[in-house]
Tab-separated table of C-alpha atoms in Angstrom:
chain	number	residue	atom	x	y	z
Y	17	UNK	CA	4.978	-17.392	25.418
Y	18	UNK	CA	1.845	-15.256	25.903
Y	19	UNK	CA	2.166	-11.386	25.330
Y	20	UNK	CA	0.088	-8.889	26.681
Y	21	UNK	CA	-0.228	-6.040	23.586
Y	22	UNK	CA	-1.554	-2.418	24.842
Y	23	UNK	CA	-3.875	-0.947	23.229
Y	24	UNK	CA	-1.278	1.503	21.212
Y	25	UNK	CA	1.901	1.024	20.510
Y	26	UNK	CA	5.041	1.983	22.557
Y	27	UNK	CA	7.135	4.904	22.590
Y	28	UNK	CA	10.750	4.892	20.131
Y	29	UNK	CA	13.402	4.702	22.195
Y	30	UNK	CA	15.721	6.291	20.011
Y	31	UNK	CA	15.344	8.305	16.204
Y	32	UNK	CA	17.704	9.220	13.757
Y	33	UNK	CA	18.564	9.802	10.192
Y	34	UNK	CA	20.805	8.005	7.614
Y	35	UNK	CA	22.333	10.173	5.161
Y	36	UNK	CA	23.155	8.895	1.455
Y	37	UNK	CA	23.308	9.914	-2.153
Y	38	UNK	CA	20.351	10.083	-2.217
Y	39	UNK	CA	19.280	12.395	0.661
Y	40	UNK	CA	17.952	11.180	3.908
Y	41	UNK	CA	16.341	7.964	5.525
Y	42	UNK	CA	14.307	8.985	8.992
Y	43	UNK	CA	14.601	5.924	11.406
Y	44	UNK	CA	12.744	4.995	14.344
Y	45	UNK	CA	14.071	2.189	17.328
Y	46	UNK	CA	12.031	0.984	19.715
Y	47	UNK	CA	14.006	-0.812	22.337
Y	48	UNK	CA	17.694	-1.192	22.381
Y	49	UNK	CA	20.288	-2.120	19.603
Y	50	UNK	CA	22.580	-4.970	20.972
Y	51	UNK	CA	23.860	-6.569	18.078
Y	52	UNK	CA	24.532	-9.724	18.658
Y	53	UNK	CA	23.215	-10.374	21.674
Y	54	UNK	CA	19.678	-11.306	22.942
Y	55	UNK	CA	16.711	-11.320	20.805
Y	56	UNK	CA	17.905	-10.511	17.188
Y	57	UNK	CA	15.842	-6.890	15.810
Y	58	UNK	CA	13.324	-6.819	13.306
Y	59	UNK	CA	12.931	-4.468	10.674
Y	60	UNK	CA	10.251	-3.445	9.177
Y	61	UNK	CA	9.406	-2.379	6.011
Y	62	UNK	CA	6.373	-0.399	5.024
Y	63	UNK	CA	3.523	-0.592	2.230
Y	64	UNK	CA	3.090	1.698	-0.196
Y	65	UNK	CA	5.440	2.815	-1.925
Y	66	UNK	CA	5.284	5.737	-0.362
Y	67	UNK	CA	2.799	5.716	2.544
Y	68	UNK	CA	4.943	5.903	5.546
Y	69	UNK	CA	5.734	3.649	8.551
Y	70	UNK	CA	3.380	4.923	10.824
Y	71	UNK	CA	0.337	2.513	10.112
Y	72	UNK	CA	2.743	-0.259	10.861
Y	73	UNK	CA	3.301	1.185	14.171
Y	74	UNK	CA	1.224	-1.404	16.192
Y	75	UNK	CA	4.204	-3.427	14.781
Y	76	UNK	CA	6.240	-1.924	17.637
Y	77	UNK	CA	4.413	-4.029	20.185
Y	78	UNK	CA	6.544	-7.237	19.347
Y	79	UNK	CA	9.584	-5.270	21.202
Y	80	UNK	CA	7.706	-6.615	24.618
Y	81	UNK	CA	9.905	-10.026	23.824
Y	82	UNK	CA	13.288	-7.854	24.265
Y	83	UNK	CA	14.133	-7.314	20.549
Y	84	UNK	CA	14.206	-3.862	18.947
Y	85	UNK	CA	12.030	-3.053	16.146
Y	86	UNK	CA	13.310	-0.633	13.712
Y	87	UNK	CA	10.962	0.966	11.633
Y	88	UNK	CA	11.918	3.620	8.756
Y	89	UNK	CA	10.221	5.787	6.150
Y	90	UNK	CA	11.478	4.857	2.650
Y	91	UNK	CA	12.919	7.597	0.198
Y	92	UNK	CA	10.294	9.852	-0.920
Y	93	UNK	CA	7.463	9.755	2.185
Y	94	UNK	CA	7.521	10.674	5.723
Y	95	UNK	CA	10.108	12.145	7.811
Y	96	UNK	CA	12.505	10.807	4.747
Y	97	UNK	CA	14.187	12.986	2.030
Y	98	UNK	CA	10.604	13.599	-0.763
Y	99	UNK	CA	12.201	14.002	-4.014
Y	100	UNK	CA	8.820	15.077	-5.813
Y	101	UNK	CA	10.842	16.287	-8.910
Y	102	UNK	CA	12.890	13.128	-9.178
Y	103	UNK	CA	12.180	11.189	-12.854
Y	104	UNK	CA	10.147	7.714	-12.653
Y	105	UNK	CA	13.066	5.586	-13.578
Y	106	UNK	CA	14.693	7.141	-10.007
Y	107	UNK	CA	12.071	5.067	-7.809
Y	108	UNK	CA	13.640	1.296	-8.758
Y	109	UNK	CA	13.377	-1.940	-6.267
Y	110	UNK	CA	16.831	-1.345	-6.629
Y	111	UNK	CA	16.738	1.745	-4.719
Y	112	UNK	CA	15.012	0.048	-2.239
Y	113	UNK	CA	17.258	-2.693	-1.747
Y	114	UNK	CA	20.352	-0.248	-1.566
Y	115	UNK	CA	18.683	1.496	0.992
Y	116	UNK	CA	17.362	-1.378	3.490
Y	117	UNK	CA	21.035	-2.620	3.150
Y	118	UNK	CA	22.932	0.960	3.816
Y	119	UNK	CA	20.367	1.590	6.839
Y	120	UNK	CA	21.146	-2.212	8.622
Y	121	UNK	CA	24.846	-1.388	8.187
Y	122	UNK	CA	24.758	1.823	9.387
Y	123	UNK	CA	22.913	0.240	13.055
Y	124	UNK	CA	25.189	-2.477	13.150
Y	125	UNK	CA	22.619	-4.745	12.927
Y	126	UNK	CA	23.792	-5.892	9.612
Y	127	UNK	CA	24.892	-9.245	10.141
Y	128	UNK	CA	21.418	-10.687	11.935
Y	129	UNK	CA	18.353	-9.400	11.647
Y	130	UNK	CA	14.611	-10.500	11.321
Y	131	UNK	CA	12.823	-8.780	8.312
Y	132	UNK	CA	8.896	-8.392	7.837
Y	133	UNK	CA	7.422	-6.697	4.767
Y	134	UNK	CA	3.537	-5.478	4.768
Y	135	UNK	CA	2.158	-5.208	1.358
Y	136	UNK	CA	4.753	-2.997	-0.648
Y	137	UNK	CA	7.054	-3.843	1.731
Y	138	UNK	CA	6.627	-7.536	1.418
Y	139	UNK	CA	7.501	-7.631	-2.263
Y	140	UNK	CA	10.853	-5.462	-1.407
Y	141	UNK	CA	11.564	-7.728	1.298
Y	142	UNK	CA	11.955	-11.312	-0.304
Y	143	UNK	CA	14.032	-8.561	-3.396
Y	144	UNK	CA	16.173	-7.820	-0.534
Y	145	UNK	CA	17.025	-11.550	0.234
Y	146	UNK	CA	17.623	-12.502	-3.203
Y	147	UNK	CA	20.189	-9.809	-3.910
Y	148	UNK	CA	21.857	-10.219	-0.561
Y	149	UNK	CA	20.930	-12.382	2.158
Y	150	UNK	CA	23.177	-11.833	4.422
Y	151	UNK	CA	22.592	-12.057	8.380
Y	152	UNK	CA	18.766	-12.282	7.426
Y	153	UNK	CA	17.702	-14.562	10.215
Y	154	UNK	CA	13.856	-14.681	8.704
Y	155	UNK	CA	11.409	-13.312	6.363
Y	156	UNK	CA	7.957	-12.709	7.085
Y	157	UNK	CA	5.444	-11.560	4.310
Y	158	UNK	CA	2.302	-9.720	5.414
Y	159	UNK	CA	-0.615	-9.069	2.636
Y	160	UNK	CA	1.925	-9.488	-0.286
Y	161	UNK	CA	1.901	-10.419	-3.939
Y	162	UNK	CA	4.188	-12.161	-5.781
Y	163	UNK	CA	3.242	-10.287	-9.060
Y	164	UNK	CA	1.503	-7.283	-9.430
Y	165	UNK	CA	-0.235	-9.652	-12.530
Y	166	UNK	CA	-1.870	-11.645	-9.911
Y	167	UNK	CA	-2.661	-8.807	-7.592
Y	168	UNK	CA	-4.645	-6.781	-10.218
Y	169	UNK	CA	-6.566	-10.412	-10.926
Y	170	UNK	CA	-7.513	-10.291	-7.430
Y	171	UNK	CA	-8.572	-6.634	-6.840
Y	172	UNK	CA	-10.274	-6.949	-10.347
Y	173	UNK	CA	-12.542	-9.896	-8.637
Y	174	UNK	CA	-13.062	-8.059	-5.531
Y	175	UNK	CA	-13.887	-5.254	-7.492
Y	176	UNK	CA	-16.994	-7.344	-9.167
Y	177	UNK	CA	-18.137	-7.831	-5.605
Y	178	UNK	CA	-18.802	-4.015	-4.605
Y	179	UNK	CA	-22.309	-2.439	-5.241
Y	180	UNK	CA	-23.171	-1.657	-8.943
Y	181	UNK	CA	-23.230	2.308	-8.446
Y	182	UNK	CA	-19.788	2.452	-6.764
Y	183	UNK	CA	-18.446	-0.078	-9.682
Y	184	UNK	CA	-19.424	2.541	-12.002
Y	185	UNK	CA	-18.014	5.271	-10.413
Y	186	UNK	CA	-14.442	4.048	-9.604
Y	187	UNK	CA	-15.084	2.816	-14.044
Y	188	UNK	CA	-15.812	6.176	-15.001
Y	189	UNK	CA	-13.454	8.128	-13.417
Y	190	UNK	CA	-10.429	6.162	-14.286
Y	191	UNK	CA	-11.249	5.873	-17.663
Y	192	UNK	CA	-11.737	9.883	-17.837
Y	193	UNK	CA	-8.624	10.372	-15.764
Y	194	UNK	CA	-10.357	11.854	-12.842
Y	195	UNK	CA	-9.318	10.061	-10.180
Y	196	UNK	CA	-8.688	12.764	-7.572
Y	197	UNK	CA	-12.122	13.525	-7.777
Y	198	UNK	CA	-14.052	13.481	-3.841
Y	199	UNK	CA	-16.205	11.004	-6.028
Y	200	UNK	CA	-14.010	8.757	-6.737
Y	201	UNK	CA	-12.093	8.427	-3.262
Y	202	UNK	CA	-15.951	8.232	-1.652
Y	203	UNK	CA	-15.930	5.069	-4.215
Y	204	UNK	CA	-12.865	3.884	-3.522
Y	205	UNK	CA	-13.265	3.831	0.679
Y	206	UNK	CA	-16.153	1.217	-0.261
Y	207	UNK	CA	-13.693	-1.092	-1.324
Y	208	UNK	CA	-11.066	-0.413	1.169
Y	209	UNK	CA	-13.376	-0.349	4.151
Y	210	UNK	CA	-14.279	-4.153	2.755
Y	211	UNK	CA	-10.380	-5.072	1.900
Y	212	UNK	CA	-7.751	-2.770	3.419
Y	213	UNK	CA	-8.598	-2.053	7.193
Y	214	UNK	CA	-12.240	-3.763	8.706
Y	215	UNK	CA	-11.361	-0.893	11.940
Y	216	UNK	CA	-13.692	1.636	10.770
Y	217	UNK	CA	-13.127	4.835	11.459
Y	218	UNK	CA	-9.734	3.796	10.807
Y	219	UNK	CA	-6.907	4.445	13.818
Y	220	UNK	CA	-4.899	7.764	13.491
Y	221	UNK	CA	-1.365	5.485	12.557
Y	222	UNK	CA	-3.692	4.584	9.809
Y	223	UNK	CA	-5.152	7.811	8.583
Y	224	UNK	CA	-1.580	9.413	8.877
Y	225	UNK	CA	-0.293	7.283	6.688
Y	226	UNK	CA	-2.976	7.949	4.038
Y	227	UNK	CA	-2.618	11.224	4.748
Y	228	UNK	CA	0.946	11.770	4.383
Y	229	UNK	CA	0.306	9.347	0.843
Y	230	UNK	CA	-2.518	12.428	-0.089
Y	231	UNK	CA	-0.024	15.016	1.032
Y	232	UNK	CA	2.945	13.196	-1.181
Y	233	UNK	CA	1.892	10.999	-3.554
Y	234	UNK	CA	5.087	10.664	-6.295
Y	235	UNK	CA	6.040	7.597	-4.947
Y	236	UNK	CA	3.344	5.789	-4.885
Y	237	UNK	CA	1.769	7.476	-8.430
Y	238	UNK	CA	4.548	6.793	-9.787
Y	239	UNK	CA	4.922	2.797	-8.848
Y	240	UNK	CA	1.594	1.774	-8.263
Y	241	UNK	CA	-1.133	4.362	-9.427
Y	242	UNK	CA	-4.413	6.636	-8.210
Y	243	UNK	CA	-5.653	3.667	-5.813
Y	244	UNK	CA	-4.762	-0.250	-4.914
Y	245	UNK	CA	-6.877	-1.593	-7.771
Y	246	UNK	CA	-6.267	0.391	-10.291
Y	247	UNK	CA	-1.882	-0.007	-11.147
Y	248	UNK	CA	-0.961	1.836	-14.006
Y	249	UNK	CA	2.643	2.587	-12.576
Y	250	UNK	CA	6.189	1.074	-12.740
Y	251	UNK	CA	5.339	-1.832	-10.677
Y	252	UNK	CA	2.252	-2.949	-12.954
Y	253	UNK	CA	4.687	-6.108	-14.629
Y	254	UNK	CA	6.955	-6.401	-11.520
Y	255	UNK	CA	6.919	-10.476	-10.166
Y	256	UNK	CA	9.279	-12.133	-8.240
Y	257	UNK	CA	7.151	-15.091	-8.284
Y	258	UNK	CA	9.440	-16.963	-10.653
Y	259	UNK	CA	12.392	-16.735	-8.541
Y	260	UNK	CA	11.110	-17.416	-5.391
Y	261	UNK	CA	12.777	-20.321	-4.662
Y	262	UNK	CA	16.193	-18.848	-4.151
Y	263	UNK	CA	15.330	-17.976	-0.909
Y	264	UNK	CA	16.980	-19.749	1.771
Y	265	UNK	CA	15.922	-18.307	5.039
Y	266	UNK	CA	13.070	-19.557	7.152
Y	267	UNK	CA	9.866	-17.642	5.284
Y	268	UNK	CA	6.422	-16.669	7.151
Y	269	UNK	CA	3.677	-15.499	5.193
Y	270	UNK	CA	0.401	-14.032	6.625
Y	271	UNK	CA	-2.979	-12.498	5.450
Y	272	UNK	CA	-6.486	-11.478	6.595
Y	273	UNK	CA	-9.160	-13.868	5.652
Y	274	UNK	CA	-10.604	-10.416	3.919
Y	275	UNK	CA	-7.322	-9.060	2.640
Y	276	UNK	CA	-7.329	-7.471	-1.099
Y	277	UNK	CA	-4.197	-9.923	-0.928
Y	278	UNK	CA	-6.308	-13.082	-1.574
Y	279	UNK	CA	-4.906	-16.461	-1.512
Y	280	UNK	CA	-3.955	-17.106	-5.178
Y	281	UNK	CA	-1.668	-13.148	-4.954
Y	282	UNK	CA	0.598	-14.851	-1.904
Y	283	UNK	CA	0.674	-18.608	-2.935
Y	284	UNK	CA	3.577	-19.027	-4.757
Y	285	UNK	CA	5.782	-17.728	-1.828
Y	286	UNK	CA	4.253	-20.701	-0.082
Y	287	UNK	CA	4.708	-22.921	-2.754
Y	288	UNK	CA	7.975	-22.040	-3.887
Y	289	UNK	CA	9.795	-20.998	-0.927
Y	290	UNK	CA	11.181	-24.365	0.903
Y	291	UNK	CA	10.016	-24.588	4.191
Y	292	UNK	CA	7.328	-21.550	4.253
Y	293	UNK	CA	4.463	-21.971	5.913
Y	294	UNK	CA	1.381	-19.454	6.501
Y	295	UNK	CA	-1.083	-18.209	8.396
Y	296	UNK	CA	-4.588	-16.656	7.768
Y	297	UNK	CA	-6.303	-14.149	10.268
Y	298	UNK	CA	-9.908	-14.473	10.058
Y	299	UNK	CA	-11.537	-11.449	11.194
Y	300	UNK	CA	-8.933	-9.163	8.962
Y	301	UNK	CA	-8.219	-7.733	5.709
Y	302	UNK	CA	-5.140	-6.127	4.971
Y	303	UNK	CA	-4.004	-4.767	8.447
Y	304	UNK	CA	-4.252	-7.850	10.516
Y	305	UNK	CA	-1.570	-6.260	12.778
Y	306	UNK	CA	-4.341	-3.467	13.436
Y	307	UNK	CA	-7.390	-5.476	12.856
Y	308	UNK	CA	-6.386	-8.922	14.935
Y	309	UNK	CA	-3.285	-6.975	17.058
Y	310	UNK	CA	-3.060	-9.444	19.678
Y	311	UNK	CA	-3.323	-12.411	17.540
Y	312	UNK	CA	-1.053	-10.755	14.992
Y	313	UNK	CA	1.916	-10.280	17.842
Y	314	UNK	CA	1.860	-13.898	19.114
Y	315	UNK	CA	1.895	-15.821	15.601
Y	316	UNK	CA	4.253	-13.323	13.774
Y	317	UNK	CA	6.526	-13.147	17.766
Y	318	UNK	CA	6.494	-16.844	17.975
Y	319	UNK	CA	8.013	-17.369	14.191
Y	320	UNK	CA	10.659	-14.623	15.277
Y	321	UNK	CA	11.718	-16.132	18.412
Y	322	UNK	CA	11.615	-19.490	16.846
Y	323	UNK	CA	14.696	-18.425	14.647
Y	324	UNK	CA	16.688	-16.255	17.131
Y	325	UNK	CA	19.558	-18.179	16.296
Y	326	UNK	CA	23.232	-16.869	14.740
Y	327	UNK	CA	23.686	-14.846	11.869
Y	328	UNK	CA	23.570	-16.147	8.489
């Protein structure tokens, strides 16, 4: 079923806000919640932690099938509740999960529902199915590790790839604890103009959500670190990699032939996931839903509409 993807992304139908414990989760709908009937929604959960949904936005295009897509900005970034003061052991997967959960329930989508994950997002997204998988109809995993253990690996090898000078510099500034220096982020947009997002100058979805990451960075200071190679946060031993193959549902995972997710950081979903299969866009790195758009909506749409079926 060919789709025709404009060039941006479509409007949200509808916005709104969750209120929890917690403070407030910002959502955004485009197309129209009718649970259990038609094309089941997909949610989607952003990278990060803590950049925002709005680089995901092109996301919004696989609504032209009928389904709604319901993006959301996670605790602490966007149009959410920021909780700068909050102590590190407050920003948990846990938290995460609780959240995804509370927000399906609270659109009445809870009991079927596609889920997709980019980066961040696609290591909260298989947590979410192990701790509940209820009315997940699918999982798909976009430029994901399953360990932060084989993600550093990776970046560390791509890392030995980039130009001597800029080596140094991203070398001695983290080791002198300088990383907000202009140096240092010149250094570092060598590697992620190679590995993050090939569209150079990057789209505004994009450079909002590095913006808003700039603007509000506790989040993703706190779980990751100063960049995406160098993870010195809460998430630097996290893997799910061992317990993989409790999930059930049917399990897509996809990366850019470029991505700073390389092959060996996503494998063991494939592996140890029954059933999972993969895809690899060639021309992309870690976008491939801005980089490959087109290409992006009809493999990632055709997996969705392939398992439409009843709740879990």
């Amino acid at each position: 079923m060919p789709i025709t993807v404009d060039s941006r992304f479509p409007d949200a139908t509808t916005t709104g806000r969750l209120r929890t414990e917690h403070g407030e989760t910002w959502y955004r709908v485009t197309g129209e919640l009718t649970p259990g009937e038609g094309p089941a929604p997909l949610v989607v959960l952003h990278g990060g932690p803590g950049a925002a949904h709005n680089y995901t936005l092109m996301m919004a295009n696989l609504s032209a099938d009928g389904r709604a897509v319901v993006h959301y900005d996670q605790l602490g970034c966007g149009e959410s509740t920021h909780r700068p003061d909050a102590p590190a052991d407050f920003w948990t997967v846990e938290l995460f999960v609780a959240e995804l959960r509370a927000l399906v329930e609270h659109l009445g989508i809870g009991d079927r529902f596609h889920l997709l994950g980019q980066s961040w997002g696609g290591m909260l997204a298989p947590e979410v199915v192990l701790a509940d998988e209820r009315g997940v109809l699918s999982l798909t995993i976009c430029d994901s590790p399953a360990s932060m253990a084989l993600w550093l690996s990776a970046a560390n090898a791509l890392r030995e790839e980039l130009p001597a000078d800029v080596q140094q510099t991203l070398l001695r500034h983290e080791e002198a604890g300088t990383t907000d220096s202009p140096e240092y982020l010149e250094a570092m947009q060598v590697f992620y103009d190679r590995h993050v997002c090939r569209v150079v100058p990057n789209p505004p979805e994009v450079t909002d959500s590095f913006a808003q990451i700039e603007e509000e960075p506790t989040v993703y200071h706190t779980m990751n670190g100063p960049s995406e190679f160098h993870v010195v946060g809460t998430l630097k031993e996290w893997s799910v990699a061992e317990r993989v193959g409790g999930i059930r549902v049917p399990t897509l995972v996809v990366a850019g032939a470029h991505d700073e997710a390389r092959p060996e950081v996503w494998a063991p979903f494939v592996d140890g996931i029954p059933g999972a299969v993969s895809h690899v866009f060639p021309e992309s790195s870690h976008m491939p839903h801005v980089e490959e758009p087109e290409a992006f909506q009809q493999v990632v749409g055709d997996f969705l509409r392939a398992h439409d079926g009843g709740a879990r």
